[in-house]
PDB file of C-alpha atoms in Angstrom:
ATOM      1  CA  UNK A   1      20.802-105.605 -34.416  1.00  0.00           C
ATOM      2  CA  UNK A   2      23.955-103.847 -35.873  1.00  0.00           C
ATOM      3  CA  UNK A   3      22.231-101.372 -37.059  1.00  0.00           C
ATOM      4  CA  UNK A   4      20.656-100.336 -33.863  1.00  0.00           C
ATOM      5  CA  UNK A   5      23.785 -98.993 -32.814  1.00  0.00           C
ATOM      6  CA  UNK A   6      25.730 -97.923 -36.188  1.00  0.00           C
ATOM      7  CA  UNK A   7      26.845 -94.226 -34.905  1.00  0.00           C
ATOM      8  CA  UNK A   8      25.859 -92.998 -38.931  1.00  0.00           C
ATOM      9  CA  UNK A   9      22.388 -93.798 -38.053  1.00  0.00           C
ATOM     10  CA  UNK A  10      21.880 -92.714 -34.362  1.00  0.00           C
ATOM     11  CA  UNK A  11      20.675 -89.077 -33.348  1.00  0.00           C
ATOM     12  CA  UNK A  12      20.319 -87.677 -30.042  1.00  0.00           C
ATOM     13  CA  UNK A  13      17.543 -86.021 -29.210  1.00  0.00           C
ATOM     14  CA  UNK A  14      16.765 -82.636 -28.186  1.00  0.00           C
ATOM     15  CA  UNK A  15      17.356 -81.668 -24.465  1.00  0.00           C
ATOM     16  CA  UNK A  16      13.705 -79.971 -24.566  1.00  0.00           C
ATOM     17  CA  UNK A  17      10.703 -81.302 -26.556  1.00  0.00           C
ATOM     18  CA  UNK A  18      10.520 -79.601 -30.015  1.00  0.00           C
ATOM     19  CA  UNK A  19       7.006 -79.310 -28.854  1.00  0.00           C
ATOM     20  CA  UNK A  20       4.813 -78.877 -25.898  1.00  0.00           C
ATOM     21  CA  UNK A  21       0.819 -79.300 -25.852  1.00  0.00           C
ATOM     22  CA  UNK A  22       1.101 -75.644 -23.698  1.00  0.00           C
ATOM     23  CA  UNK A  23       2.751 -73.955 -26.738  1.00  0.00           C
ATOM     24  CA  UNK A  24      -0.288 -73.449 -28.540  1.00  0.00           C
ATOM     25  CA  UNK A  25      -1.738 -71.243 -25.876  1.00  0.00           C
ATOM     26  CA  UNK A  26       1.518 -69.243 -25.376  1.00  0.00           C
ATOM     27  CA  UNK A  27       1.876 -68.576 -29.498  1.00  0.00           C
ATOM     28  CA  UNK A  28      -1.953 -67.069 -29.231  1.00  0.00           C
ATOM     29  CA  UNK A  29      -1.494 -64.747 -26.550  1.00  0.00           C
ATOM     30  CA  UNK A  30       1.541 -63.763 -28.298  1.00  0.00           C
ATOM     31  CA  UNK A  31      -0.072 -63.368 -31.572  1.00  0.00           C
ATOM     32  CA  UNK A  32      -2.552 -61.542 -30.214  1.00  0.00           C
ATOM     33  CA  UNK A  33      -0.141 -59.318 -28.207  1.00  0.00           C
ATOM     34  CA  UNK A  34       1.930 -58.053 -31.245  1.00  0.00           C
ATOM     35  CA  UNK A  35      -1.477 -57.778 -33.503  1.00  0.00           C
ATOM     36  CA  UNK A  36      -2.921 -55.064 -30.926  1.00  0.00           C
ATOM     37  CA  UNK A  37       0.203 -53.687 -30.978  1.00  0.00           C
ATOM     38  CA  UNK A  38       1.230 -53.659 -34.643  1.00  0.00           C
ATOM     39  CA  UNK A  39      -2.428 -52.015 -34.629  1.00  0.00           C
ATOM     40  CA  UNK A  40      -1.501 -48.905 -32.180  1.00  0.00           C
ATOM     41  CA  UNK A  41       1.596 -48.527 -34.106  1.00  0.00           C
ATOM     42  CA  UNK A  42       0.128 -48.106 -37.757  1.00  0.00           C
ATOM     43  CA  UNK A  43      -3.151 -46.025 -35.599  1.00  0.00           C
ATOM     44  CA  UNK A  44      -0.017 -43.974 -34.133  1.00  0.00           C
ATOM     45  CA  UNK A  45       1.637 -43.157 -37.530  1.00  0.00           C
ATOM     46  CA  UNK A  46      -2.200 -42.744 -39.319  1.00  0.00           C
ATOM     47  CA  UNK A  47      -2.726 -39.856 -36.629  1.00  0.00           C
ATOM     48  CA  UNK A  48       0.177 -38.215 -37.347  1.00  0.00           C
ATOM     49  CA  UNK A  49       0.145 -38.135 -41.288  1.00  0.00           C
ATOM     50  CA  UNK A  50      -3.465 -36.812 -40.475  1.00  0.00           C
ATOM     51  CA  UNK A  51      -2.517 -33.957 -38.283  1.00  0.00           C
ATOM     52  CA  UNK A  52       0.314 -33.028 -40.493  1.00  0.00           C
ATOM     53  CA  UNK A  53      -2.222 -32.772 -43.457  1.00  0.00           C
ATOM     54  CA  UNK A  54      -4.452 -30.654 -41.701  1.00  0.00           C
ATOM     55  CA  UNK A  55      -1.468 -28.702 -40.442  1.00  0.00           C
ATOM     56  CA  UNK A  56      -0.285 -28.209 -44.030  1.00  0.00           C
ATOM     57  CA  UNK A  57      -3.483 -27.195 -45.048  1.00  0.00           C
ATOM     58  CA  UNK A  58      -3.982 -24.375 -42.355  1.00  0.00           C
ATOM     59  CA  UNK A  59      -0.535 -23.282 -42.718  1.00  0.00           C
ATOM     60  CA  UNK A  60      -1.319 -22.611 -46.245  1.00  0.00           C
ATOM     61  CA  UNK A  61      -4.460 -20.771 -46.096  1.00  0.00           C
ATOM     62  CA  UNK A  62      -5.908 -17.794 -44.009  1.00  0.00           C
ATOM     63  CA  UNK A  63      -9.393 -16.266 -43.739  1.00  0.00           C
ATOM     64  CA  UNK A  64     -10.211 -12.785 -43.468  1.00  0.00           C
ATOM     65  CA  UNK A  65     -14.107 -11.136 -41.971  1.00  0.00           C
ATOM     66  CA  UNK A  66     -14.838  -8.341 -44.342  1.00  0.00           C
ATOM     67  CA  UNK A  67     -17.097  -6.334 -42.390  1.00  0.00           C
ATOM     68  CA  UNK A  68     -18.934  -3.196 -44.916  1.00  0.00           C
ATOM     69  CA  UNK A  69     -19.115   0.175 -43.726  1.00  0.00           C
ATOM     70  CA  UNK A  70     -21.073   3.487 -44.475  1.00  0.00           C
ATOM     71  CA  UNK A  71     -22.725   2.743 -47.478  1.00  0.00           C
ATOM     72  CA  UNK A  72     -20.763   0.044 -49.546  1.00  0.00           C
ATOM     73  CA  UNK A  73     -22.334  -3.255 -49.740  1.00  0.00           C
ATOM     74  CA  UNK A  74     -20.753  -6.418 -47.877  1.00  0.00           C
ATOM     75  CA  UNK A  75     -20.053  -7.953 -51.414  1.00  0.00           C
ATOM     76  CA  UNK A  76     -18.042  -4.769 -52.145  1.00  0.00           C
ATOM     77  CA  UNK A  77     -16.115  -4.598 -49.473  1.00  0.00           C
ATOM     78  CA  UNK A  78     -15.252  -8.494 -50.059  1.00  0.00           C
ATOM     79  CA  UNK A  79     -14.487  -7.894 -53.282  1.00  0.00           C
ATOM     80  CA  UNK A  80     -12.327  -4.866 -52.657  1.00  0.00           C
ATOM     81  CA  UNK A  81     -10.636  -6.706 -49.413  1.00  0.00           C
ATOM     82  CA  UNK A  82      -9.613  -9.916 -52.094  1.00  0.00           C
ATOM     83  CA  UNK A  83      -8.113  -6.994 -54.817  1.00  0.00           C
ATOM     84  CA  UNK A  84      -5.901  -5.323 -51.655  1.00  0.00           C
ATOM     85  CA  UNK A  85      -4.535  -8.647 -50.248  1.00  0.00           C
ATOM     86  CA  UNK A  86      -3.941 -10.397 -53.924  1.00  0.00           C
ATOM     87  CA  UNK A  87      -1.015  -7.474 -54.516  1.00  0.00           C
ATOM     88  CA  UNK A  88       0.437  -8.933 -50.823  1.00  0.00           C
ATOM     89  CA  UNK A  89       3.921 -10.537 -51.105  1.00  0.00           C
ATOM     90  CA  UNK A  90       3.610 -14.244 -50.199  1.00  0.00           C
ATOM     91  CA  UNK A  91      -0.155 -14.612 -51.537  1.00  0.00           C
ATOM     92  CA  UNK A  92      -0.848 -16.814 -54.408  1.00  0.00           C
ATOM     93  CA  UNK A  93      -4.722 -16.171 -54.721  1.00  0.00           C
ATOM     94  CA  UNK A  94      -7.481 -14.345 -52.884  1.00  0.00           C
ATOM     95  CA  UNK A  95     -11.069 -15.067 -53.551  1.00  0.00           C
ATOM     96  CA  UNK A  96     -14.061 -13.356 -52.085  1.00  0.00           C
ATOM     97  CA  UNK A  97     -17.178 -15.782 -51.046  1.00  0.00           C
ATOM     98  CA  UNK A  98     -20.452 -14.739 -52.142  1.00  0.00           C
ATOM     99  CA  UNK A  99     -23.592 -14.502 -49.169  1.00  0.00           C
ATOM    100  CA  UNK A 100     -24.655 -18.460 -49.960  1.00  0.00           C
ATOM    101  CA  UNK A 101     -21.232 -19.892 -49.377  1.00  0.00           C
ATOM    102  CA  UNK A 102     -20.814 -17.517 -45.751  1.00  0.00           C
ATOM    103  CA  UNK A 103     -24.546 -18.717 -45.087  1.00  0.00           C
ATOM    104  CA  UNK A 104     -23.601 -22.361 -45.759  1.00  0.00           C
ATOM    105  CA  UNK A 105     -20.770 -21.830 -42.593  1.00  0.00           C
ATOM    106  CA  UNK A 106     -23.185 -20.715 -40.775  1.00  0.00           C
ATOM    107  CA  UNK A 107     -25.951 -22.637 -40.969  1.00  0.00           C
ATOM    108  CA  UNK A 108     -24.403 -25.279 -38.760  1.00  0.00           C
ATOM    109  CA  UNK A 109     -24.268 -23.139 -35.922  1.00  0.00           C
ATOM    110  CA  UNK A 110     -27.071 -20.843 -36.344  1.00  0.00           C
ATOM    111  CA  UNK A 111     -29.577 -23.636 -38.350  1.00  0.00           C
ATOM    112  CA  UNK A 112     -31.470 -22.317 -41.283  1.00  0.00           C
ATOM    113  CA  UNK A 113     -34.402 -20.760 -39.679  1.00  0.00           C
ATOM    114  CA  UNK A 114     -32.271 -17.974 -38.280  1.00  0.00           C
ATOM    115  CA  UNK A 115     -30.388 -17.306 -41.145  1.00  0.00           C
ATOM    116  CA  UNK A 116     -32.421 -14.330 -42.588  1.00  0.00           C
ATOM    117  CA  UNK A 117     -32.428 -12.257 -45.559  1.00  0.00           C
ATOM    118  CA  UNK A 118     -31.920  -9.293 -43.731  1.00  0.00           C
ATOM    119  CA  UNK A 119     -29.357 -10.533 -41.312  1.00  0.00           C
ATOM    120  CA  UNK A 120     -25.761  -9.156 -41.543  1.00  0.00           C
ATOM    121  CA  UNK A 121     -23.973 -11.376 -42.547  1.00  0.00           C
ATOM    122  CA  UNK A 122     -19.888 -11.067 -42.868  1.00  0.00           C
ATOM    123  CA  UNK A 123     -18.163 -11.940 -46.089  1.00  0.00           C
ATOM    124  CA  UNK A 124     -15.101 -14.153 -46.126  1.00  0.00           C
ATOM    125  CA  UNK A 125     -12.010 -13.896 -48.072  1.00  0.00           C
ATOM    126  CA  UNK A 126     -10.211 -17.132 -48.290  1.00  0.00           C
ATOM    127  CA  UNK A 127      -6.077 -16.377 -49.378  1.00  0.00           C
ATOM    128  CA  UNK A 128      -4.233 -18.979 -50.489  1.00  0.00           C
ATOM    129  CA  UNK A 129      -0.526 -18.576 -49.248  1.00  0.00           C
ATOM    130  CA  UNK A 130       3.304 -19.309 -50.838  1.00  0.00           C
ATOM    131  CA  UNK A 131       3.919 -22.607 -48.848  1.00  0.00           C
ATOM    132  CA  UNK A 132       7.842 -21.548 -49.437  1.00  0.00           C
ATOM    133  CA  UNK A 133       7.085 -17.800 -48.288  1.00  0.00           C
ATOM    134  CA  UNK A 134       3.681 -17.300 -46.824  1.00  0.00           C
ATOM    135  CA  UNK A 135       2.454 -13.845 -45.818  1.00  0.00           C
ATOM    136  CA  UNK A 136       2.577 -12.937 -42.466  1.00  0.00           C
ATOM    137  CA  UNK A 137      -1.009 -11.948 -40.900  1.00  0.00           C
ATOM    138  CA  UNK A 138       0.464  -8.744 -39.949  1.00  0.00           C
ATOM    139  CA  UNK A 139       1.103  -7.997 -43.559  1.00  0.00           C
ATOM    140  CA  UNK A 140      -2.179  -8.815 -44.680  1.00  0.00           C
ATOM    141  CA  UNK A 141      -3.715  -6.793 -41.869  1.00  0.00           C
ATOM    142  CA  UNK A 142      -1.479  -4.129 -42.849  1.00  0.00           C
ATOM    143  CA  UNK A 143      -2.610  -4.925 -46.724  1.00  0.00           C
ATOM    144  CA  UNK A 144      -6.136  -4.128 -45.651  1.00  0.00           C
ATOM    145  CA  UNK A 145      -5.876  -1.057 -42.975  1.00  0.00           C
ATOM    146  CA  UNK A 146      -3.814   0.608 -46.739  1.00  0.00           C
ATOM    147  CA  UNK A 147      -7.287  -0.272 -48.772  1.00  0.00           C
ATOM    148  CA  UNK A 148      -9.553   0.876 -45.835  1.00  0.00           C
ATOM    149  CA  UNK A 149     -11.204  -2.604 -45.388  1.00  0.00           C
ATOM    150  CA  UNK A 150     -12.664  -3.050 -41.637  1.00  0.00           C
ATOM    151  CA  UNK A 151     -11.835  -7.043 -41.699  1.00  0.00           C
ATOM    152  CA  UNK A 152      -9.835  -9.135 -39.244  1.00  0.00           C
ATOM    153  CA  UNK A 153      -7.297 -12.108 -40.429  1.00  0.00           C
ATOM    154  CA  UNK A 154      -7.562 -15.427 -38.710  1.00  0.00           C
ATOM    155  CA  UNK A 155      -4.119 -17.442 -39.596  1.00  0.00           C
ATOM    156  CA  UNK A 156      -5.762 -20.360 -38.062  1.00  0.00           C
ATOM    157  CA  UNK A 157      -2.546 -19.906 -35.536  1.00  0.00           C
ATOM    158  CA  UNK A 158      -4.975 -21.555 -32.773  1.00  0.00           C
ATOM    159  CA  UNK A 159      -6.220 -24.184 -35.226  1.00  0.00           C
ATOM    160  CA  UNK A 160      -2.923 -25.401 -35.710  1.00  0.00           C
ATOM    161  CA  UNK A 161      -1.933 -24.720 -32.381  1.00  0.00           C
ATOM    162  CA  UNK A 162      -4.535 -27.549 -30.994  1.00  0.00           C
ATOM    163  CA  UNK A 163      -3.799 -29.472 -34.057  1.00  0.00           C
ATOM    164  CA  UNK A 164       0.179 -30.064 -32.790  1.00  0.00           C
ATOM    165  CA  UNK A 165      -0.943 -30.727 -28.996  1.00  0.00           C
ATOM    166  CA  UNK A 166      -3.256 -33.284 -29.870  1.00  0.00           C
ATOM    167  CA  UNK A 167      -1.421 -34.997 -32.709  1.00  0.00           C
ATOM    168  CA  UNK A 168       1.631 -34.864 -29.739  1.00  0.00           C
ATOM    169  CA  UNK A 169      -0.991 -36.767 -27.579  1.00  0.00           C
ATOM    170  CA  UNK A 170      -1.722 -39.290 -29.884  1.00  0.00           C
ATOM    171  CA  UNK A 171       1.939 -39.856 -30.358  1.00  0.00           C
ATOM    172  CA  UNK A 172       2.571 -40.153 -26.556  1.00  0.00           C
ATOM    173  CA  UNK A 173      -0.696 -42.606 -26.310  1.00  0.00           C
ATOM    174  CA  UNK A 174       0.143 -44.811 -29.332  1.00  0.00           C
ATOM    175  CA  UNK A 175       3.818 -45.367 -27.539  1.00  0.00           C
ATOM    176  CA  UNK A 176       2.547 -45.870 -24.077  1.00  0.00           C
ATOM    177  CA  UNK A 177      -0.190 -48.548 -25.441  1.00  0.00           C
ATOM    178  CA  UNK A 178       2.595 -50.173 -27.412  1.00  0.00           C
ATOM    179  CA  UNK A 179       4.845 -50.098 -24.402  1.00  0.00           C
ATOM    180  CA  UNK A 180       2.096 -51.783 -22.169  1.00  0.00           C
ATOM    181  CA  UNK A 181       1.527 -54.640 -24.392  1.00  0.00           C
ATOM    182  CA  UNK A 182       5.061 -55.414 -24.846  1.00  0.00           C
ATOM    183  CA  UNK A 183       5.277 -55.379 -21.176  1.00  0.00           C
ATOM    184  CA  UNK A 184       2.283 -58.371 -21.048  1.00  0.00           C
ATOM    185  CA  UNK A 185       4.398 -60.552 -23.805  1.00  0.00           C
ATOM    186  CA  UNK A 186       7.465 -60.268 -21.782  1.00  0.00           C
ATOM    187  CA  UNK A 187       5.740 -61.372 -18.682  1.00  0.00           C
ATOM    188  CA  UNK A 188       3.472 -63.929 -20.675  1.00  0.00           C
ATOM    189  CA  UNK A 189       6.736 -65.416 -21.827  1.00  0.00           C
ATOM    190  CA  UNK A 190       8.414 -65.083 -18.303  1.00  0.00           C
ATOM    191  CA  UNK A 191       5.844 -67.007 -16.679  1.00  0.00           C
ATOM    192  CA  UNK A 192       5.550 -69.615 -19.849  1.00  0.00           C
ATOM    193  CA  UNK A 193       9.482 -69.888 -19.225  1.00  0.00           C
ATOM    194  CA  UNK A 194       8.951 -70.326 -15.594  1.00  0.00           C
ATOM    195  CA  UNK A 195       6.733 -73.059 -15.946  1.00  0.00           C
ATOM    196  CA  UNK A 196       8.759 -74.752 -18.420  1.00  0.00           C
ATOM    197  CA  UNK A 197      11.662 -74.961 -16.097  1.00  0.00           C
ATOM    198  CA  UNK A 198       9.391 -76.601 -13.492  1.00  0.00           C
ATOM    199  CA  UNK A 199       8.173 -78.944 -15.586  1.00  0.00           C
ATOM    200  CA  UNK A 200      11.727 -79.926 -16.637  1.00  0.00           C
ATOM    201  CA  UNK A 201      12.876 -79.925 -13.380  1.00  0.00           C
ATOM    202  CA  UNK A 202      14.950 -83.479 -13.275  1.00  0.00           C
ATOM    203  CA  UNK A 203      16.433 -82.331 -16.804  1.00  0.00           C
ATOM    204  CA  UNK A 204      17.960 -79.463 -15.446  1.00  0.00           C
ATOM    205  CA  UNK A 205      19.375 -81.563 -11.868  1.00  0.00           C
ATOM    206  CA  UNK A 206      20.801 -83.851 -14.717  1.00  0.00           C
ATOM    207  CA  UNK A 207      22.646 -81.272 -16.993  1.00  0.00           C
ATOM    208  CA  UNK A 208      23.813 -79.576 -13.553  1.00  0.00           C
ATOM    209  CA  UNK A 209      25.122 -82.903 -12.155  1.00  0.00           C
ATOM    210  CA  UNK A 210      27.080 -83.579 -15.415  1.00  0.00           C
ATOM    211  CA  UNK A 211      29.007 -80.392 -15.039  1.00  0.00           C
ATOM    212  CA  UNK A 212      27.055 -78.081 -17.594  1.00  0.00           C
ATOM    213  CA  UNK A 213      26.834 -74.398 -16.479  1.00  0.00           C
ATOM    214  CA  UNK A 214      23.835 -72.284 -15.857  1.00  0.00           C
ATOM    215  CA  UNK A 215      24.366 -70.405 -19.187  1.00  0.00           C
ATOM    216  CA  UNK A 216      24.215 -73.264 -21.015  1.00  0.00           C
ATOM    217  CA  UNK A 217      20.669 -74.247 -19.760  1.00  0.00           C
ATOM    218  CA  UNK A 218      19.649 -70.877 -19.665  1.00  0.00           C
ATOM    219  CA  UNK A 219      20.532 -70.345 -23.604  1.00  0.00           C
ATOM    220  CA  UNK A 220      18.177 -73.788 -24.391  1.00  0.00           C
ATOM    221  CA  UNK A 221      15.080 -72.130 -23.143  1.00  0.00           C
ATOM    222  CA  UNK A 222      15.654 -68.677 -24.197  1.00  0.00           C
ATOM    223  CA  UNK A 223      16.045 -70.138 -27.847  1.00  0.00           C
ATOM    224  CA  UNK A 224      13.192 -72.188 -27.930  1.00  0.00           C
ATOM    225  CA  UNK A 225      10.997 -69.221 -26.261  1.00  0.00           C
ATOM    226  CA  UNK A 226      12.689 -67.001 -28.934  1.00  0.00           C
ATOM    227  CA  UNK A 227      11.281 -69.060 -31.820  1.00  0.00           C
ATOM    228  CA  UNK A 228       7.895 -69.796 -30.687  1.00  0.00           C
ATOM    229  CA  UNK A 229       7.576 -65.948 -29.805  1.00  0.00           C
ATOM    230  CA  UNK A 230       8.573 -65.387 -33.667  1.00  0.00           C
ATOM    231  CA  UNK A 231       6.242 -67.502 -34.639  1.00  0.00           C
ATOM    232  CA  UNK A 232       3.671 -65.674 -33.345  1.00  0.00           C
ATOM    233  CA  UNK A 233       5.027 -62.457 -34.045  1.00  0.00           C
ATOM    234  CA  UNK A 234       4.650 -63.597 -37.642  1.00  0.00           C
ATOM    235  CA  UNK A 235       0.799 -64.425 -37.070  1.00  0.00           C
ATOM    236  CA  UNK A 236       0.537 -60.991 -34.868  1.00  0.00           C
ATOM    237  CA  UNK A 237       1.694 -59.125 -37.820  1.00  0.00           C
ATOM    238  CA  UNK A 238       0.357 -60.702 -40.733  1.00  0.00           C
ATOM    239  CA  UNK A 239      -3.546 -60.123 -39.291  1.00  0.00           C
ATOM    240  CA  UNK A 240      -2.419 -56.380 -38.897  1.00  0.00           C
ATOM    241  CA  UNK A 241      -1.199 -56.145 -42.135  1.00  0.00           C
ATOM    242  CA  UNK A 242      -4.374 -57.665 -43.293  1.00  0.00           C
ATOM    243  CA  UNK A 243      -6.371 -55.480 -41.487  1.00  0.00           C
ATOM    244  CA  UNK A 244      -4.206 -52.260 -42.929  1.00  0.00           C
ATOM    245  CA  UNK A 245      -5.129 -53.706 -46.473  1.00  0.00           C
ATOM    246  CA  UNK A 246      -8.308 -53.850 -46.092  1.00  0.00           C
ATOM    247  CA  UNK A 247      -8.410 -50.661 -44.594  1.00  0.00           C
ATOM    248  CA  UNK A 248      -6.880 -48.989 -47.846  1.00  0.00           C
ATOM    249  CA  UNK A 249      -8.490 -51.005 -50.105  1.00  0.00           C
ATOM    250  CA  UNK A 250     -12.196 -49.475 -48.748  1.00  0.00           C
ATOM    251  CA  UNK A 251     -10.997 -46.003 -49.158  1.00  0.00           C
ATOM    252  CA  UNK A 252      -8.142 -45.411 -47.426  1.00  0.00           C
ATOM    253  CA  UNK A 253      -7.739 -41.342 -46.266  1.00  0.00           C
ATOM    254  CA  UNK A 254     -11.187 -40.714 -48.196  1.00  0.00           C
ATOM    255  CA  UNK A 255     -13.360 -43.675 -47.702  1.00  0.00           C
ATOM    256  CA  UNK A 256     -13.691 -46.102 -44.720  1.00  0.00           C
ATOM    257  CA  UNK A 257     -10.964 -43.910 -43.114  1.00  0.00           C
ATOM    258  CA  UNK A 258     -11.222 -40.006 -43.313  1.00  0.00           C
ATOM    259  CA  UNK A 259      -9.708 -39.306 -39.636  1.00  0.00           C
ATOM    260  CA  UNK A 260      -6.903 -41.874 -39.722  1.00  0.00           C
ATOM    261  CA  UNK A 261      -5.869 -42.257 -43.258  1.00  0.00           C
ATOM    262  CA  UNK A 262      -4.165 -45.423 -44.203  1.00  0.00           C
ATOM    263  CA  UNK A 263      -1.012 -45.136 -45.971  1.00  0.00           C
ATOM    264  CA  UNK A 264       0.429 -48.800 -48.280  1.00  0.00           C
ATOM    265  CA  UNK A 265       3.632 -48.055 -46.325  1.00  0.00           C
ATOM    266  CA  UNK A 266       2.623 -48.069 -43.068  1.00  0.00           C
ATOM    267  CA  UNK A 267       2.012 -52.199 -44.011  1.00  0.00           C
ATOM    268  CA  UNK A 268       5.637 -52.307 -43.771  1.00  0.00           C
ATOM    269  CA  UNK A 269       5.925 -51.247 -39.943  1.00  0.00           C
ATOM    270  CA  UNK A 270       4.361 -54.702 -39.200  1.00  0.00           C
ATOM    271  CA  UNK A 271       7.595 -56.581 -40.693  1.00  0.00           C
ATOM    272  CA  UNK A 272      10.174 -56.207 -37.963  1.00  0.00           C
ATOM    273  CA  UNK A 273       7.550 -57.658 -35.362  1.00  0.00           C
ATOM    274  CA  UNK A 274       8.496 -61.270 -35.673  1.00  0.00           C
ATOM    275  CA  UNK A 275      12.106 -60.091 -34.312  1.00  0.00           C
ATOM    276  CA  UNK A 276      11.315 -57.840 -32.009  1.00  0.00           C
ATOM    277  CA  UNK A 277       8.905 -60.776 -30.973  1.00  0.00           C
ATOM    278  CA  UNK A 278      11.891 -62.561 -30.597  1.00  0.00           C
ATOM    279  CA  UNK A 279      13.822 -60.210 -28.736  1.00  0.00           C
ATOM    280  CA  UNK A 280      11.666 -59.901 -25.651  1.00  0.00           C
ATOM    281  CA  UNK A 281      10.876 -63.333 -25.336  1.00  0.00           C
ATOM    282  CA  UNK A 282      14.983 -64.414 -25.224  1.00  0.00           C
ATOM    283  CA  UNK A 283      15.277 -61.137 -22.837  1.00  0.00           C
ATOM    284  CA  UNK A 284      12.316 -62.364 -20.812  1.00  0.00           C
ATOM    285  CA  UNK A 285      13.082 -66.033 -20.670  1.00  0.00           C
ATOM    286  CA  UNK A 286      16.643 -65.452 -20.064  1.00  0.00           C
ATOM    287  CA  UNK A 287      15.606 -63.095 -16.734  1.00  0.00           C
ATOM    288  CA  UNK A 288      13.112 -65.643 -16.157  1.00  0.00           C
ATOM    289  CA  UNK A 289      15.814 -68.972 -16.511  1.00  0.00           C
ATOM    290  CA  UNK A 290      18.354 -67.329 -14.782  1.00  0.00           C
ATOM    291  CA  UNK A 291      15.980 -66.528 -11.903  1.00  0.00           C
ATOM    292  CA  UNK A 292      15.096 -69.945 -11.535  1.00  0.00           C
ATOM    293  CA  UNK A 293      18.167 -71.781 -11.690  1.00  0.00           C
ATOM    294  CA  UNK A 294      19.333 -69.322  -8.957  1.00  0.00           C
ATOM    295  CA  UNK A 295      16.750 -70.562  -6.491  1.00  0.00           C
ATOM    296  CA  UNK A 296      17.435 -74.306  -7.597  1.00  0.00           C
ATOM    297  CA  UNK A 297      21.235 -73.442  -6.891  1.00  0.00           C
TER     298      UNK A 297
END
């Protein structure tokens, strides 16, 4: 019987259970909380490296429609129009496309059948441009009005234009999404904390009769919430980062994902969830707790 109460043996237990039968259901709508949102976050940043690659591509590049007149052939006046702008400052290369390359462009607007032999059909000049000191479209229209070309430059200015504003959009969407969902976990956890509370009602009326002070009971369930939100955080993330994987591992920017190409860092984006997991759920149960124990007061 003495060693029923030898102090070296006897521990007291935990104010709150270390576990509750309702924690289960709290840690999966958490989990599944920062999984949707690990996924808007590595969609967000997938977007963005996408838009900037087309953007560097455009930026790099212009076209020029070589249009013949009098008597010299379309492939002449291409080919005369690529000599003009190769002597440009800021050019690296200028290549004239032959009639079955221009036909190819058109063909998905126009369809085969009306693409005929006798139809007049523009050439194109691709230039490839110094990505430290690109040419100006004003000095390869100028480059061309010298040689006596009839063409007009297209520094896909509009293509990139659209290109920005949407890859801005995407930005502003993947935030607001991620904003949302954070929002749901906070009040998930609120009303998890909430009900907690209630449920330990007569622990609380104990701890307040023996003098302890609201911060004190406050700080028990914002720590336990805190965990168990990490917890899930950790699941949240890992089945995003598995996702991401598999993502890459099917093809990445070329394969499974040609729009939103995957990227082996953006698996790293996912590791700070478990604490920021954390951090709303001790902000949210502490509102919540504090809330509480001011209508109990």
């Amino acid at each position: 019987m003495s060693d029923i109460f030898d102090p070296r043996r006897w521990k007291p237990a935990p104010l709150l259970p270390r576990k509750d039968p309702r924690d289960g259901a709290l840690v999966f709508v958490v989990a599944v909380l920062c999984f949707l949102a690990c996924l808007t976050a590595n969609g967000g940043l997938a977007a963005d490296r996408a838009a900037r690659g087309w953007t560097g591509q455009l930026t790099g590049s212009a076209t020029v429609v070589v249009r013949a007149s009098g008597s010299e052939t379309p492939d002449s006046a291409a080919g005369r129009a690529a000599e003009a702008l190769s002597g440009v400052k800021g050019v690296t290369e200028a290549r004239a496309l032959e009639k079955a390359r221009a036909e190819a462009l058109l063909e998905p607007w126009l369809g085969r059948e009306a693409l005929l032999d006798d139809l007049p059909i523009p050439r194109l000049v691709t230039v490839d441009l110094d990505p430290k000191a690109p040419a100006t479209a004003i000095a390869l229209d100028k480059a061309l009005k010298a040689a006596g070309v009839d063409a007009t430059v297209d520094d896909h200015s509009l293509w990139i234009a659209d290109i920005e504003r949407a890859a801005g959009i995407a930005r502003w969407a993947a935030l607001g999404v991620f904003l949302l969902i954070a929002s749901a976990a906070a009040a998930a956890i609120g009303f998890a904390t909430r009900a907690a509370m209630a449920a330990h009602h007569e622990t609380i009326e104990v701890l307040h009769l023996s003098g302890a002070q609201a911060n004190f009971v406050v700080k028990l369930f914002q720590s336990r919430f805190a965990r168990v939100a990490a917890v899930a955080g950790l699941f949240g993330a890992a089945g995003a980062a598995s996702i991401g994987a598999l993502a890459r591992l099917a093809g990445g920017g070329q394969g499974l994902t040609p729009v939103l190409p995957v990227a082996w860092l953006d698996l790293l984006v996912v590791a700070p969830t478990p604490v920021l997991a954390a951090l709303v759920a001790a902000v949210a149960a502490r509102v919540a707790a504090r809330g509480l124990i001011g209508e109990m007061a």
